[in-house]
Tab-separated table of C-alpha atoms in Angstrom:
chain	number	residue	atom	x	y	z
P	127	UNK	CA	0.000	0.000	0.000
P	128	UNK	CA	1.134	3.540	-0.725
P	129	UNK	CA	2.739	5.090	2.429
P	130	UNK	CA	0.540	8.202	2.219
P	131	UNK	CA	-2.613	6.128	1.894
P	132	UNK	CA	-1.434	3.940	4.775
P	133	UNK	CA	-1.110	7.022	7.003
P	134	UNK	CA	-4.566	8.231	6.032
P	135	UNK	CA	-6.093	4.833	6.833
P	136	UNK	CA	-4.429	4.232	10.189
P	137	UNK	CA	-6.912	2.968	12.835
P	138	UNK	CA	-6.761	6.199	14.875
P	139	UNK	CA	-7.502	8.242	11.745
P	140	UNK	CA	-10.395	5.983	10.780
P	141	UNK	CA	-11.893	6.563	14.235
P	142	UNK	CA	-11.519	10.317	13.728
P	143	UNK	CA	-13.250	10.137	10.339
P	144	UNK	CA	-16.151	8.222	11.911
P	145	UNK	CA	-16.531	10.810	14.686
P	146	UNK	CA	-16.364	13.660	12.156
P	147	UNK	CA	-19.045	11.986	10.014
P	148	UNK	CA	-21.315	11.494	13.043
P	149	UNK	CA	-21.029	15.193	13.866
P	150	UNK	CA	-21.769	16.019	10.228
P	151	UNK	CA	-24.944	13.943	10.348
P	152	UNK	CA	-26.300	16.244	13.046
P	153	UNK	CA	-24.834	19.379	11.464
P	154	UNK	CA	-26.184	18.859	7.968
P	155	UNK	CA	-29.337	16.795	8.463
P	156	UNK	CA	-31.042	18.476	11.415
P	157	UNK	CA	-32.164	21.969	12.265
P	158	UNK	CA	-29.351	22.765	14.696
P	159	UNK	CA	-29.999	25.526	17.218
P	160	UNK	CA	-27.670	28.511	17.083
P	161	UNK	CA	-26.080	30.505	19.879
P	162	UNK	CA	-27.069	33.931	18.576
P	163	UNK	CA	-23.488	35.007	18.001
P	164	UNK	CA	-24.426	35.484	14.318
P	165	UNK	CA	-27.767	35.374	12.505
P	166	UNK	CA	-29.188	31.844	12.459
P	167	UNK	CA	-28.625	31.103	8.765
P	168	UNK	CA	-25.124	32.567	8.835
P	169	UNK	CA	-24.276	30.574	11.967
P	170	UNK	CA	-25.331	27.306	10.344
P	171	UNK	CA	-23.470	28.075	7.111
P	172	UNK	CA	-20.306	29.001	8.975
P	173	UNK	CA	-20.606	25.928	11.182
P	174	UNK	CA	-20.927	23.701	8.114
P	175	UNK	CA	-17.913	25.410	6.549
P	176	UNK	CA	-15.860	24.945	9.723
P	177	UNK	CA	-16.923	21.312	9.874
P	178	UNK	CA	-15.511	20.721	6.402
P	179	UNK	CA	-12.464	22.895	7.129
P	180	UNK	CA	-11.667	20.799	10.191
P	181	UNK	CA	-11.480	17.610	8.113
P	182	UNK	CA	-9.380	19.331	5.448
P	183	UNK	CA	-6.802	20.468	8.009
P	184	UNK	CA	-6.847	17.050	9.688
P	185	UNK	CA	-6.115	15.307	6.384
P	186	UNK	CA	-3.490	17.934	5.527
P	187	UNK	CA	-1.598	17.037	8.705
P	188	UNK	CA	-1.465	13.385	7.662
P	189	UNK	CA	-0.216	14.288	4.178
P	190	UNK	CA	2.336	16.972	4.991
P	191	UNK	CA	4.279	15.367	7.876
P	192	UNK	CA	5.538	18.857	8.752
P	193	UNK	CA	8.229	19.794	11.316
P	194	UNK	CA	7.093	20.110	14.926
P	195	UNK	CA	6.363	23.866	14.827
P	196	UNK	CA	4.226	23.631	11.702
P	197	UNK	CA	2.604	20.456	12.969
P	198	UNK	CA	1.580	22.291	16.137
P	199	UNK	CA	0.185	25.156	14.050
P	200	UNK	CA	-1.985	22.691	12.107
P	201	UNK	CA	-3.313	21.207	15.364
P	202	UNK	CA	-4.096	24.698	16.697
P	203	UNK	CA	-5.993	25.471	13.481
P	204	UNK	CA	-8.171	22.440	14.147
P	205	UNK	CA	-8.709	23.604	17.732
P	206	UNK	CA	-9.817	27.068	16.599
P	207	UNK	CA	-12.137	25.596	13.957
P	208	UNK	CA	-13.730	23.228	16.501
P	209	UNK	CA	-14.200	25.938	19.154
P	210	UNK	CA	-15.602	28.410	16.616
P	211	UNK	CA	-18.105	25.795	15.471
P	212	UNK	CA	-19.158	25.097	19.081
P	213	UNK	CA	-19.508	28.850	19.633
P	214	UNK	CA	-21.852	29.177	16.648
P	215	UNK	CA	-24.228	26.228	17.008
P	216	UNK	CA	-25.551	24.174	19.900
P	217	UNK	CA	-24.723	20.807	18.352
P	218	UNK	CA	-24.364	18.245	21.114
P	219	UNK	CA	-21.834	16.204	19.140
P	220	UNK	CA	-19.623	19.148	18.108
P	221	UNK	CA	-17.410	19.093	21.258
P	222	UNK	CA	-16.237	15.627	20.169
P	223	UNK	CA	-13.967	17.439	17.713
P	224	UNK	CA	-11.934	18.620	20.696
P	225	UNK	CA	-11.291	14.988	21.609
P	226	UNK	CA	-9.720	14.514	18.168
P	227	UNK	CA	-7.657	17.669	18.670
P	228	UNK	CA	-6.552	16.539	22.135
P	229	UNK	CA	-5.209	13.226	20.791
P	230	UNK	CA	-3.149	15.084	18.180
P	231	UNK	CA	-1.898	17.658	20.688
P	232	UNK	CA	-0.443	14.824	22.798
P	233	UNK	CA	1.681	13.843	19.790
P	234	UNK	CA	3.354	17.252	19.394
P	235	UNK	CA	3.436	18.825	22.886
P	236	UNK	CA	5.503	18.045	25.959
P	237	UNK	CA	3.686	17.079	29.136
P	238	UNK	CA	3.670	20.490	30.849
P	239	UNK	CA	2.675	22.343	27.700
P	240	UNK	CA	0.017	19.717	27.046
P	241	UNK	CA	-1.437	20.262	30.530
P	242	UNK	CA	-1.592	24.021	29.892
P	243	UNK	CA	-3.213	23.383	26.512
P	244	UNK	CA	-5.846	21.161	28.148
P	245	UNK	CA	-6.669	23.680	30.909
P	246	UNK	CA	-6.872	26.735	28.607
P	247	UNK	CA	-8.973	24.944	25.974
P	248	UNK	CA	-11.502	23.733	28.536
P	249	UNK	CA	-11.616	27.125	30.240
P	250	UNK	CA	-12.761	28.560	26.905
P	251	UNK	CA	-15.234	25.700	26.513
P	252	UNK	CA	-16.662	26.451	29.963
P	253	UNK	CA	-17.181	30.054	28.862
P	254	UNK	CA	-18.934	28.928	25.680
P	255	UNK	CA	-21.209	26.530	27.571
P	256	UNK	CA	-22.128	29.057	30.238
P	257	UNK	CA	-22.408	32.236	28.124
P	258	UNK	CA	-23.353	31.164	24.588
P	259	UNK	CA	-25.068	27.850	25.200
P	260	UNK	CA	-26.610	29.198	28.420
P	261	UNK	CA	-26.204	25.885	30.240
P	262	UNK	CA	-26.743	25.852	33.957
P	263	UNK	CA	-24.596	22.714	34.141
P	264	UNK	CA	-21.661	24.191	32.202
P	265	UNK	CA	-19.162	22.911	34.754
P	266	UNK	CA	-20.457	19.349	34.516
P	267	UNK	CA	-20.443	19.469	30.707
P	268	UNK	CA	-16.870	20.788	30.719
P	269	UNK	CA	-15.821	18.040	33.124
P	270	UNK	CA	-17.528	15.359	31.043
P	271	UNK	CA	-16.062	16.441	27.707
P	272	UNK	CA	-12.715	17.165	29.355
P	273	UNK	CA	-12.523	13.596	30.669
P	274	UNK	CA	-12.869	12.255	27.125
P	275	UNK	CA	-10.160	14.655	25.963
P	276	UNK	CA	-7.913	13.574	28.819
P	277	UNK	CA	-8.423	9.916	27.928
P	278	UNK	CA	-7.535	10.614	24.285
P	279	UNK	CA	-4.442	12.577	25.360
P	280	UNK	CA	-3.194	9.807	27.642
P	281	UNK	CA	-3.769	7.143	24.999
P	282	UNK	CA	-1.915	9.133	22.321
P	283	UNK	CA	0.884	10.131	24.715
P	284	UNK	CA	1.520	6.525	25.752
P	285	UNK	CA	1.538	5.494	22.085
P	286	UNK	CA	4.129	8.185	21.278
P	287	UNK	CA	6.207	7.205	24.325
P	288	UNK	CA	6.138	3.551	23.275
P	289	UNK	CA	7.259	4.479	19.768
P	290	UNK	CA	10.142	6.552	21.106
P	291	UNK	CA	11.176	3.725	23.426
P	292	UNK	CA	11.075	1.325	20.508
P	293	UNK	CA	13.302	3.631	18.456
P	294	UNK	CA	15.759	3.966	21.350
P	295	UNK	CA	15.834	0.190	21.754
P	296	UNK	CA	16.371	-0.238	18.019
P	297	UNK	CA	19.292	2.197	18.160
P	298	UNK	CA	20.878	0.314	21.053
P	299	UNK	CA	20.308	-3.007	19.288
P	300	UNK	CA	21.858	-1.649	16.099
P	301	UNK	CA	24.937	-0.482	17.990
P	302	UNK	CA	25.278	-3.883	19.656
P	303	UNK	CA	25.011	-5.624	16.297
P	304	UNK	CA	27.605	-3.314	14.776
P	305	UNK	CA	29.954	-3.832	17.725
P	306	UNK	CA	29.555	-7.601	17.475
P	307	UNK	CA	30.264	-7.415	13.753
P	308	UNK	CA	33.402	-5.400	14.438
P	309	UNK	CA	34.534	-7.990	16.979
P	310	UNK	CA	33.864	-10.817	14.526
P	311	UNK	CA	35.770	-8.968	11.820
P	312	UNK	CA	38.609	-8.327	14.274
P	313	UNK	CA	38.857	-12.049	15.065
P	314	UNK	CA	38.849	-12.961	11.371
P	315	UNK	CA	41.425	-10.289	10.601
P	316	UNK	CA	43.682	-11.486	13.423
P	317	UNK	CA	43.380	-15.081	12.227
P	318	UNK	CA	44.233	-14.093	8.662
P	319	UNK	CA	47.256	-12.168	9.904
P	320	UNK	CA	48.402	-15.107	12.052
P	321	UNK	CA	48.088	-17.563	9.181
P	322	UNK	CA	49.900	-15.214	6.807
P	323	UNK	CA	52.748	-14.808	9.274
P	324	UNK	CA	52.928	-18.568	9.880
P	325	UNK	CA	53.066	-19.280	6.177
P	326	UNK	CA	55.604	-16.541	5.527
P	327	UNK	CA	57.852	-17.014	8.552
P	328	UNK	CA	57.746	-20.785	9.042
P	329	UNK	CA	56.846	-22.498	5.786
P	330	UNK	CA	58.427	-19.811	3.615
P	331	UNK	CA	61.730	-19.798	5.473
P	332	UNK	CA	61.861	-23.598	5.614
P	333	UNK	CA	61.242	-23.850	1.865
P	334	UNK	CA	63.900	-21.224	1.206
P	335	UNK	CA	66.383	-23.226	3.281
P	336	UNK	CA	65.339	-26.380	1.406
P	337	UNK	CA	65.974	-24.672	-1.946
P	338	UNK	CA	69.426	-23.526	-0.825
P	339	UNK	CA	70.306	-27.059	0.264
P	340	UNK	CA	69.028	-28.531	-3.000
P	341	UNK	CA	71.084	-26.056	-5.038
P	342	UNK	CA	74.118	-26.890	-2.954
P	343	UNK	CA	73.588	-30.563	-3.743
P	344	UNK	CA	73.166	-29.821	-7.452
P	345	UNK	CA	76.583	-28.164	-7.469
P	346	UNK	CA	78.227	-31.452	-6.492
P	347	UNK	CA	79.592	-33.167	-9.642
P	348	UNK	CA	78.057	-36.516	-8.767
P	349	UNK	CA	74.556	-35.044	-8.440
P	350	UNK	CA	74.657	-32.265	-11.037
P	351	UNK	CA	72.493	-34.130	-13.556
P	352	UNK	CA	70.288	-36.061	-11.121
P	353	UNK	CA	66.696	-35.893	-12.401
P	354	UNK	CA	65.084	-36.564	-9.026
P	355	UNK	CA	67.062	-33.757	-7.442
P	356	UNK	CA	66.068	-31.374	-10.233
P	357	UNK	CA	62.412	-32.334	-9.759
P	358	UNK	CA	62.634	-31.674	-6.022
P	359	UNK	CA	64.189	-28.256	-6.665
P	360	UNK	CA	61.430	-27.367	-9.160
P	361	UNK	CA	58.692	-28.500	-6.782
P	362	UNK	CA	60.256	-26.442	-3.979
P	363	UNK	CA	60.271	-23.387	-6.259
P	364	UNK	CA	56.633	-23.910	-7.204
P	365	UNK	CA	55.533	-24.463	-3.589
P	366	UNK	CA	57.354	-21.330	-2.417
P	367	UNK	CA	55.712	-19.351	-5.213
P	368	UNK	CA	52.277	-20.700	-4.250
P	369	UNK	CA	52.800	-19.765	-0.592
P	370	UNK	CA	53.922	-16.239	-1.510
P	371	UNK	CA	50.874	-15.842	-3.757
P	372	UNK	CA	48.573	-17.083	-0.996
P	373	UNK	CA	50.106	-14.681	1.541
P	374	UNK	CA	49.765	-11.794	-0.921
P	375	UNK	CA	46.116	-12.727	-1.578
P	376	UNK	CA	45.390	-12.823	2.166
P	377	UNK	CA	46.947	-9.403	2.604
P	378	UNK	CA	44.719	-8.025	-0.134
P	379	UNK	CA	41.772	-8.782	2.176
P	380	UNK	CA	43.236	-7.049	5.202
P	381	UNK	CA	41.005	-4.474	6.870
P	382	UNK	CA	37.273	-4.380	7.497
P	383	UNK	CA	34.497	-4.755	4.925
P	384	UNK	CA	31.981	-1.924	5.340
P	385	UNK	CA	28.952	-3.064	3.375
P	386	UNK	CA	27.760	-5.847	5.659
P	387	UNK	CA	28.458	-3.801	8.809
P	388	UNK	CA	26.390	-0.809	7.651
P	389	UNK	CA	23.555	-3.087	6.539
P	390	UNK	CA	23.488	-4.717	9.986
P	391	UNK	CA	23.463	-1.284	11.574
P	392	UNK	CA	20.420	-0.207	9.540
P	393	UNK	CA	18.499	-3.502	9.730
P	394	UNK	CA	16.615	-2.871	13.046
P	395	UNK	CA	15.097	0.419	11.853
P	396	UNK	CA	11.757	0.097	10.035
P	397	UNK	CA	11.844	3.770	9.029
P	398	UNK	CA	13.358	5.560	7.320
P	399	UNK	CA	14.251	2.666	5.032
P	400	UNK	CA	17.924	2.721	4.062
P	401	UNK	CA	18.873	2.397	0.395
P	402	UNK	CA	22.638	2.125	0.087
P	403	UNK	CA	25.065	1.746	-2.809
P	404	UNK	CA	28.595	0.604	-1.967
P	405	UNK	CA	31.287	-0.841	-4.173
P	406	UNK	CA	31.550	-4.609	-3.653
P	407	UNK	CA	34.355	-5.429	-1.257
P	408	UNK	CA	34.811	-1.854	-0.044
P	409	UNK	CA	37.125	-2.020	2.974
P	410	UNK	CA	38.892	0.274	5.405
P	411	UNK	CA	42.400	-0.552	6.641
P	412	UNK	CA	41.768	-0.670	10.387
P	413	UNK	CA	39.102	-1.410	12.977
P	414	UNK	CA	39.452	2.133	14.345
P	415	UNK	CA	38.479	3.611	10.977
P	416	UNK	CA	35.610	1.132	10.592
P	417	UNK	CA	34.299	2.090	14.045
P	418	UNK	CA	34.501	5.803	13.140
P	419	UNK	CA	32.520	5.202	9.930
P	420	UNK	CA	29.857	3.160	11.742
P	421	UNK	CA	29.424	5.766	14.475
P	422	UNK	CA	29.075	8.461	11.791
P	423	UNK	CA	26.364	6.421	10.062
């Protein structure tokens, strides 16, 4: 599924669409009472406009994925649209829009700011209920609607906290995987170096000594034309050449291969997805440099 469409159809968004549609059923189908702030027809028309505007801004937030400041501005626009609509018409379902706003505010505000947001918004709602709606039980209505907002805030805040904890755990897991890969590469590199030294220092020196002894024997008149001795000398030359080639090949693979390490580092993160192009066999000479590259990534 397209990522944008997936965001629009997330379960929390689907619940918001259902609540918005339920409010619209009352707003558009029935003869909603007005508060007298504007003439009756104008109040209903503006309320219907704000109802549609609220959904447009809500959808815009899902599409834009703006930075925190702009994201907060979009949430505040929804809050103003919802409160203006409640101030214009006495629709019993209209305050539900503030529950939707509260859930979004918990995603972009820190706890103290969120508490201030909750108190200020409901103080305004109390004023609307008592002055414009002329409710004698304005305090009870504010408490009732505020409890739903508080529930939505807590639910959204815990969801955001869980997501951040998951990301932190993924980062720690990625670092552990990268460190383990570096240790594995260090062990392999040390083993390659040990084998290369063994072949060069032990087998290479022994074969060189063998060649010198064989040449010394070939210089003796009695053995100068001995075919078996010549064969042994040729085989010693070939074996020494093979060992030198093997040691050189092992030294070509010294260092640390970066591709697999970076892929392991990125594997735990579901987003953003990493697309990487590296030359096959790209290596750095030392573990220190490999560690620096991985920490930079």
